[in-house]
Amino acid sequence: TEASPDTTLRRAGLPPLPATPPPEAPVDALALATAPPPRSAAAALQTLGERGAAAARRAAAEVAEATHRGRTLARSLVDAAQYVVRVLQENRGRQRDITARHDTLAADQARLAAALTRLGQAVRGLAPTDEGMVAELAAITAAEEKMAAAEHDRGELEERRVAKERGFDERDERTRAEVARREEQLVRLSGELSAKSAERARQQTDRSRIEGQLKQLSHEIGDKEAQVLKAQDDAQQATLRAEAERARTRVAGLEPERDDLVAKLAESEAEVADLTQRVATEREGLAGLRRALEENGRERRRALGEIEADAERRLAEIGLFDREVAKRYLTLGNLANRSRLGDATLADTYREIDEVAATISQQLVEIGSLQEEINRSRGGPFNKGLIVLGSTAGLALIILIVLLRLIFR
C-alpha cells in the first residue's frame, strides 16, 4: 500500500505538511458594494480634529451652563437675603410702632380708669337705686370701715412703740449712770488697794530687815557670852561682857520697833483683804450691769420687733382695703357708665369717658393691624428665604470643615 505523504515525512524525521485551509465563505456583494472606501492618514487626522473641536464646544457649553447656574444660585441667595433683611427691618419698624401705641394705650387706659373712678365717687352722693350699684356702695362702706379700724390699730401700735422705746431708753440711762458710778468707785478702790499693797510690801521689808538684825544680835550675844567663859583675863572678860550688853541694848531698842511693824503689818493685811473684796464686788457689779444693758437691748429689739411686725401687718391690711375701695369705685363707675344716669353733673365725665374709650378702640385696631402685617410677612416667601440662607450656611460650614481637615491632615 502506498504510504501517505505525512507518514513518509514522519519516517524521515521531518514535520508534517501544513493542513489545507478550509474553503472561504462566499463574499457578500452588497456589503462590498456599500462599504466605504478605505481612509487615508490625512482623512483620519481631519476626523480626529473635528471630534476634538466638538468636544471642546461641548465642554465650553457645559462650563457656560454651570457658570449661568452658579450666577443664578448666587443671585437667588442675594435676593433671599435681601428679602429676609427687608422683612425683618419692616417688622422691626412695625414692632416699634406697636410698642409706642402700647405706651399710649396704657396712658389712655389709666385716664379711663381715673374717669370711671371719679364717676363712681360722684355716683355715691346721688344715692342710686340700681341693685348692682347699691351692692357696690355697701361693699365700699364696709371696706372703708375696715380700713379705718386698721388705721386706728396702727396708730395705737405706734403709741405703744413710742412708750416702749421711751421706757427702754430710761432704763438704759439709769443703768449707764450706775455703770459710770461703779467704774469710778472701782478706779478709786483699785488705787487704794495698790497704795495699801505697796505700803504692806514696805512694812514686810522693814520687818524682815529688823528680824534679821535681831537674829544677828542674838548670835552676837551668844558668841560674846561663850567667849567670856573662855577668857582668862578679867579685862578681856569685862570687855566681852560690855560688848554683849551693848548688843542686848540694841535688841531692846529693835524689839519694840519690830512689834510696832508687826501690828501695822497685820492692820495692812486686813485693809488689803478688805479692799480686795470690795474691788471684786465692784467688778462683779459692773459685769452684772453690763449684762443688764445687753439684756435690755435684746428685750428692746424683741418687743419693738413684735410691735413693728404688727404695724406692718396693719399697713398691709390698709393697702389691701384701699385697693379694694379703688376697685369697687371703678366697678361702680363702670356700672354708672352703662346705666347712663340722667344727672347733669355727670355729663362732662360721660363725655370724657366716651372720648377716651374711642381713642382706646382706635389704638387697639391699629395695634391689631400692625400685628396682622407682621404675621403675613412671616409667611411662605420669608420662610423659604430663611430655609435657603440656612441651607447655604450649613453647606458653607461643611465645606469649611472639610477644607480644614484636608489642610491639617
PDB file of N, CA and C in Angstrom, residues 10-60:
ATOM      1  N   ARG A  10       7.066  11.582   8.490  1.00  0.00           N
ATOM      2  CA  ARG A  10       7.315  11.182   9.866  1.00  0.00           C
ATOM      3  C   ARG A  10       8.449  10.180   9.945  1.00  0.00           C
ATOM      4  N   ARG A  11       8.470   9.232   8.973  1.00  0.00           N
ATOM      5  CA  ARG A  11       9.536   8.241   8.969  1.00  0.00           C
ATOM      6  C   ARG A  11      10.887   8.893   8.702  1.00  0.00           C
ATOM      7  N   ALA A  12      10.844   9.940   7.909  1.00  0.00           N
ATOM      8  CA  ALA A  12      12.121  10.627   7.611  1.00  0.00           C
ATOM      9  C   ALA A  12      12.519  11.578   8.725  1.00  0.00           C
ATOM     10  N   GLY A  13      11.677  11.693   9.752  1.00  0.00           N
ATOM     11  CA  GLY A  13      12.019  12.605  10.880  1.00  0.00           C
ATOM     12  C   GLY A  13      11.721  14.041  10.570  1.00  0.00           C
ATOM     13  N   LEU A  14      10.849  14.312   9.549  1.00  0.00           N
ATOM     14  CA  LEU A  14      10.529  15.691   9.187  1.00  0.00           C
ATOM     15  C   LEU A  14       9.129  16.037   9.685  1.00  0.00           C
ATOM     16  N   PRO A  15       8.812  17.333   9.868  1.00  0.00           N
ATOM     17  CA  PRO A  15       7.485  17.743  10.303  1.00  0.00           C
ATOM     18  C   PRO A  15       6.455  17.518   9.239  1.00  0.00           C
ATOM     19  N   PRO A  16       5.186  17.307   9.615  1.00  0.00           N
ATOM     20  CA  PRO A  16       4.150  17.069   8.621  1.00  0.00           C
ATOM     21  C   PRO A  16       3.823  18.333   7.852  1.00  0.00           C
ATOM     22  N   LEU A  17       3.184  18.131   6.722  1.00  0.00           N
ATOM     23  CA  LEU A  17       2.780  19.269   5.887  1.00  0.00           C
ATOM     24  C   LEU A  17       1.672  20.045   6.623  1.00  0.00           C
ATOM     25  N   PRO A  18       1.589  21.319   6.351  1.00  0.00           N
ATOM     26  CA  PRO A  18       0.525  22.096   6.965  1.00  0.00           C
ATOM     27  C   PRO A  18      -0.807  21.669   6.436  1.00  0.00           C
ATOM     28  N   ALA A  19      -1.848  21.838   7.314  1.00  0.00           N
ATOM     29  CA  ALA A  19      -3.191  21.440   6.916  1.00  0.00           C
ATOM     30  C   ALA A  19      -3.722  22.376   5.864  1.00  0.00           C
ATOM     31  N   THR A  20      -4.533  21.824   4.976  1.00  0.00           N
ATOM     32  CA  THR A  20      -5.119  22.628   3.907  1.00  0.00           C
ATOM     33  C   THR A  20      -6.199  23.489   4.507  1.00  0.00           C
ATOM     34  N   PRO A  21      -6.155  24.811   4.229  1.00  0.00           N
ATOM     35  CA  PRO A  21      -7.173  25.700   4.812  1.00  0.00           C
ATOM     36  C   PRO A  21      -8.532  25.380   4.253  1.00  0.00           C
ATOM     37  N   PRO A  22      -9.594  25.616   5.102  1.00  0.00           N
ATOM     38  CA  PRO A  22     -10.936  25.345   4.620  1.00  0.00           C
ATOM     39  C   PRO A  22     -11.319  26.345   3.561  1.00  0.00           C
ATOM     40  N   PRO A  23     -12.283  26.005   2.747  1.00  0.00           N
ATOM     41  CA  PRO A  23     -12.682  26.940   1.688  1.00  0.00           C
ATOM     42  C   PRO A  23     -13.313  28.185   2.316  1.00  0.00           C
ATOM     43  N   GLU A  24     -13.040  29.384   1.719  1.00  0.00           N
ATOM     44  CA  GLU A  24     -13.562  30.659   2.210  1.00  0.00           C
ATOM     45  C   GLU A  24     -15.056  30.732   1.996  1.00  0.00           C
ATOM     46  N   ALA A  25     -15.751  31.543   2.938  1.00  0.00           N
ATOM     47  CA  ALA A  25     -17.191  31.771   2.805  1.00  0.00           C
ATOM     48  C   ALA A  25     -17.456  32.651   1.614  1.00  0.00           C
ATOM     49  N   PRO A  26     -18.628  32.523   1.007  1.00  0.00           N
ATOM     50  CA  PRO A  26     -18.930  33.362  -0.157  1.00  0.00           C
ATOM     51  C   PRO A  26     -18.933  34.825   0.220  1.00  0.00           C
ATOM     52  N   VAL A  27     -18.456  35.671  -0.606  1.00  0.00           N
ATOM     53  CA  VAL A  27     -18.327  37.108  -0.385  1.00  0.00           C
ATOM     54  C   VAL A  27     -19.698  37.753  -0.513  1.00  0.00           C
ATOM     55  N   ASP A  28     -20.026  38.720   0.503  1.00  0.00           N
ATOM     56  CA  ASP A  28     -21.279  39.476   0.451  1.00  0.00           C
ATOM     57  C   ASP A  28     -21.103  40.623  -0.519  1.00  0.00           C
ATOM     58  N   ALA A  29     -21.728  40.497  -1.665  1.00  0.00           N
ATOM     59  CA  ALA A  29     -21.540  41.517  -2.707  1.00  0.00           C
ATOM     60  C   ALA A  29     -22.143  42.829  -2.298  1.00  0.00           C
ATOM     61  N   LEU A  30     -23.318  42.780  -1.618  1.00  0.00           N
ATOM     62  CA  LEU A  30     -23.968  44.025  -1.211  1.00  0.00           C
ATOM     63  C   LEU A  30     -23.120  44.768  -0.218  1.00  0.00           C
ATOM     64  N   ALA A  31     -22.452  43.974   0.695  1.00  0.00           N
ATOM     65  CA  ALA A  31     -21.570  44.634   1.665  1.00  0.00           C
ATOM     66  C   ALA A  31     -20.394  45.264   0.969  1.00  0.00           C
ATOM     67  N   LEU A  32     -19.903  44.530  -0.057  1.00  0.00           N
ATOM     68  CA  LEU A  32     -18.773  45.119  -0.774  1.00  0.00           C
ATOM     69  C   LEU A  32     -19.213  46.341  -1.543  1.00  0.00           C
ATOM     70  N   ALA A  33     -20.460  46.356  -2.034  1.00  0.00           N
ATOM     71  CA  ALA A  33     -20.911  47.485  -2.846  1.00  0.00           C
ATOM     72  C   ALA A  33     -21.146  48.715  -1.985  1.00  0.00           C
ATOM     73  N   THR A  34     -21.578  48.497  -0.735  1.00  0.00           N
ATOM     74  CA  THR A  34     -21.907  49.652   0.136  1.00  0.00           C
ATOM     75  C   THR A  34     -20.804  50.013   1.110  1.00  0.00           C
ATOM     76  N   ALA A  35     -19.741  49.233   1.177  1.00  0.00           N
ATOM     77  CA  ALA A  35     -18.654  49.538   2.134  1.00  0.00           C
ATOM     78  C   ALA A  35     -17.979  50.824   1.747  1.00  0.00           C
ATOM     79  N   PRO A  36     -17.638  51.705   2.739  1.00  0.00           N
ATOM     80  CA  PRO A  36     -16.933  52.960   2.426  1.00  0.00           C
ATOM     81  C   PRO A  36     -15.524  52.669   1.978  1.00  0.00           C
ATOM     82  N   PRO A  37     -15.019  53.511   1.134  1.00  0.00           N
ATOM     83  CA  PRO A  37     -13.652  53.300   0.659  1.00  0.00           C
ATOM     84  C   PRO A  37     -12.683  53.475   1.816  1.00  0.00           C
ATOM     85  N   PRO A  38     -11.594  52.812   1.809  1.00  0.00           N
ATOM     86  CA  PRO A  38     -10.585  52.975   2.886  1.00  0.00           C
ATOM     87  C   PRO A  38     -10.099  54.412   2.981  1.00  0.00           C
ATOM     88  N   ARG A  39      -9.919  54.919   4.316  1.00  0.00           N
ATOM     89  CA  ARG A  39      -9.487  56.312   4.514  1.00  0.00           C
ATOM     90  C   ARG A  39      -7.992  56.398   4.508  1.00  0.00           C
ATOM     91  N   SER A  40      -7.588  57.561   4.084  1.00  0.00           N
ATOM     92  CA  SER A  40      -6.145  57.821   4.100  1.00  0.00           C
ATOM     93  C   SER A  40      -5.750  58.384   5.468  1.00  0.00           C
ATOM     94  N   ALA A  41      -4.468  58.583   5.743  1.00  0.00           N
ATOM     95  CA  ALA A  41      -3.953  59.154   7.020  1.00  0.00           C
ATOM     96  C   ALA A  41      -4.415  60.584   7.208  1.00  0.00           C
ATOM     97  N   ALA A  42      -4.464  61.356   6.147  1.00  0.00           N
ATOM     98  CA  ALA A  42      -4.898  62.768   6.268  1.00  0.00           C
ATOM     99  C   ALA A  42      -6.350  62.839   6.673  1.00  0.00           C
ATOM    100  N   ALA A  43      -7.140  61.912   6.083  1.00  0.00           N
ATOM    101  CA  ALA A  43      -8.564  61.908   6.442  1.00  0.00           C
ATOM    102  C   ALA A  43      -8.763  61.532   7.904  1.00  0.00           C
ATOM    103  N   ALA A  44      -7.941  60.609   8.395  1.00  0.00           N
ATOM    104  CA  ALA A  44      -8.050  60.227   9.813  1.00  0.00           C
ATOM    105  C   ALA A  44      -7.719  61.377  10.738  1.00  0.00           C
ATOM    106  N   LEU A  45      -6.690  62.130  10.422  1.00  0.00           N
ATOM    107  CA  LEU A  45      -6.312  63.286  11.255  1.00  0.00           C
ATOM    108  C   LEU A  45      -7.406  64.332  11.252  1.00  0.00           C
ATOM    109  N   GLN A  46      -8.018  64.529  10.044  1.00  0.00           N
ATOM    110  CA  GLN A  46      -9.098  65.512   9.968  1.00  0.00           C
ATOM    111  C   GLN A  46     -10.269  65.108  10.850  1.00  0.00           C
ATOM    112  N   THR A  47     -10.554  63.818  10.847  1.00  0.00           N
ATOM    113  CA  THR A  47     -11.673  63.338  11.698  1.00  0.00           C
ATOM    114  C   THR A  47     -11.375  63.543  13.175  1.00  0.00           C
ATOM    115  N   LEU A  48     -10.149  63.244  13.603  1.00  0.00           N
ATOM    116  CA  LEU A  48      -9.766  63.459  14.999  1.00  0.00           C
ATOM    117  C   LEU A  48      -9.885  64.927  15.388  1.00  0.00           C
ATOM    118  N   GLY A  49      -9.501  65.819  14.513  1.00  0.00           N
ATOM    119  CA  GLY A  49      -9.587  67.253  14.797  1.00  0.00           C
ATOM    120  C   GLY A  49     -11.018  67.706  14.965  1.00  0.00           C
ATOM    121  N   GLU A  50     -11.885  67.156  14.050  1.00  0.00           N
ATOM    122  CA  GLU A  50     -13.293  67.534  14.163  1.00  0.00           C
ATOM    123  C   GLU A  50     -13.883  67.051  15.494  1.00  0.00           C
ATOM    124  N   ARG A  51     -13.535  65.814  15.911  1.00  0.00           N
ATOM    125  CA  ARG A  51     -14.041  65.304  17.182  1.00  0.00           C
ATOM    126  C   ARG A  51     -13.533  66.135  18.363  1.00  0.00           C
ATOM    127  N   GLY A  52     -12.282  66.534  18.365  1.00  0.00           N
ATOM    128  CA  GLY A  52     -11.730  67.373  19.450  1.00  0.00           C
ATOM    129  C   GLY A  52     -12.436  68.715  19.539  1.00  0.00           C
ATOM    130  N   ALA A  53     -12.695  69.317  18.352  1.00  0.00           N
ATOM    131  CA  ALA A  53     -13.383  70.610  18.360  1.00  0.00           C
ATOM    132  C   ALA A  53     -14.783  70.477  18.927  1.00  0.00           C
ATOM    133  N   ALA A  54     -15.458  69.382  18.528  1.00  0.00           N
ATOM    134  CA  ALA A  54     -16.820  69.169  19.059  1.00  0.00           C
ATOM    135  C   ALA A  54     -16.799  68.987  20.571  1.00  0.00           C
ATOM    136  N   ALA A  55     -15.788  68.212  21.033  1.00  0.00           N
ATOM    137  CA  ALA A  55     -15.684  68.018  22.488  1.00  0.00           C
ATOM    138  C   ALA A  55     -15.398  69.328  23.202  1.00  0.00           C
ATOM    139  N   ALA A  56     -14.553  70.156  22.605  1.00  0.00           N
ATOM    140  CA  ALA A  56     -14.242  71.454  23.215  1.00  0.00           C
ATOM    141  C   ALA A  56     -15.480  72.331  23.274  1.00  0.00           C
ATOM    142  N   ARG A  57     -16.286  72.301  22.185  1.00  0.00           N
ATOM    143  CA  ARG A  57     -17.503  73.114  22.184  1.00  0.00           C
ATOM    144  C   ARG A  57     -18.483  72.641  23.255  1.00  0.00           C
ATOM    145  N   ARG A  58     -18.588  71.300  23.387  1.00  0.00           N
ATOM    146  CA  ARG A  58     -19.481  70.797  24.432  1.00  0.00           C
ATOM    147  C   ARG A  58     -19.005  71.191  25.835  1.00  0.00           C
ATOM    148  N   ALA A  59     -17.684  71.097  26.046  1.00  0.00           N
ATOM    149  CA  ALA A  59     -17.134  71.487  27.363  1.00  0.00           C
ATOM    150  C   ALA A  59     -17.387  72.962  27.650  1.00  0.00           C
ATOM    151  N   ALA A  60     -17.175  73.801  26.604  1.00  0.00           N
ATOM    152  CA  ALA A  60     -17.410  75.231  26.794  1.00  0.00           C
ATOM    153  C   ALA A  60     -18.873  75.504  27.110  1.00  0.00           C
TER     154      ALA A  60
END
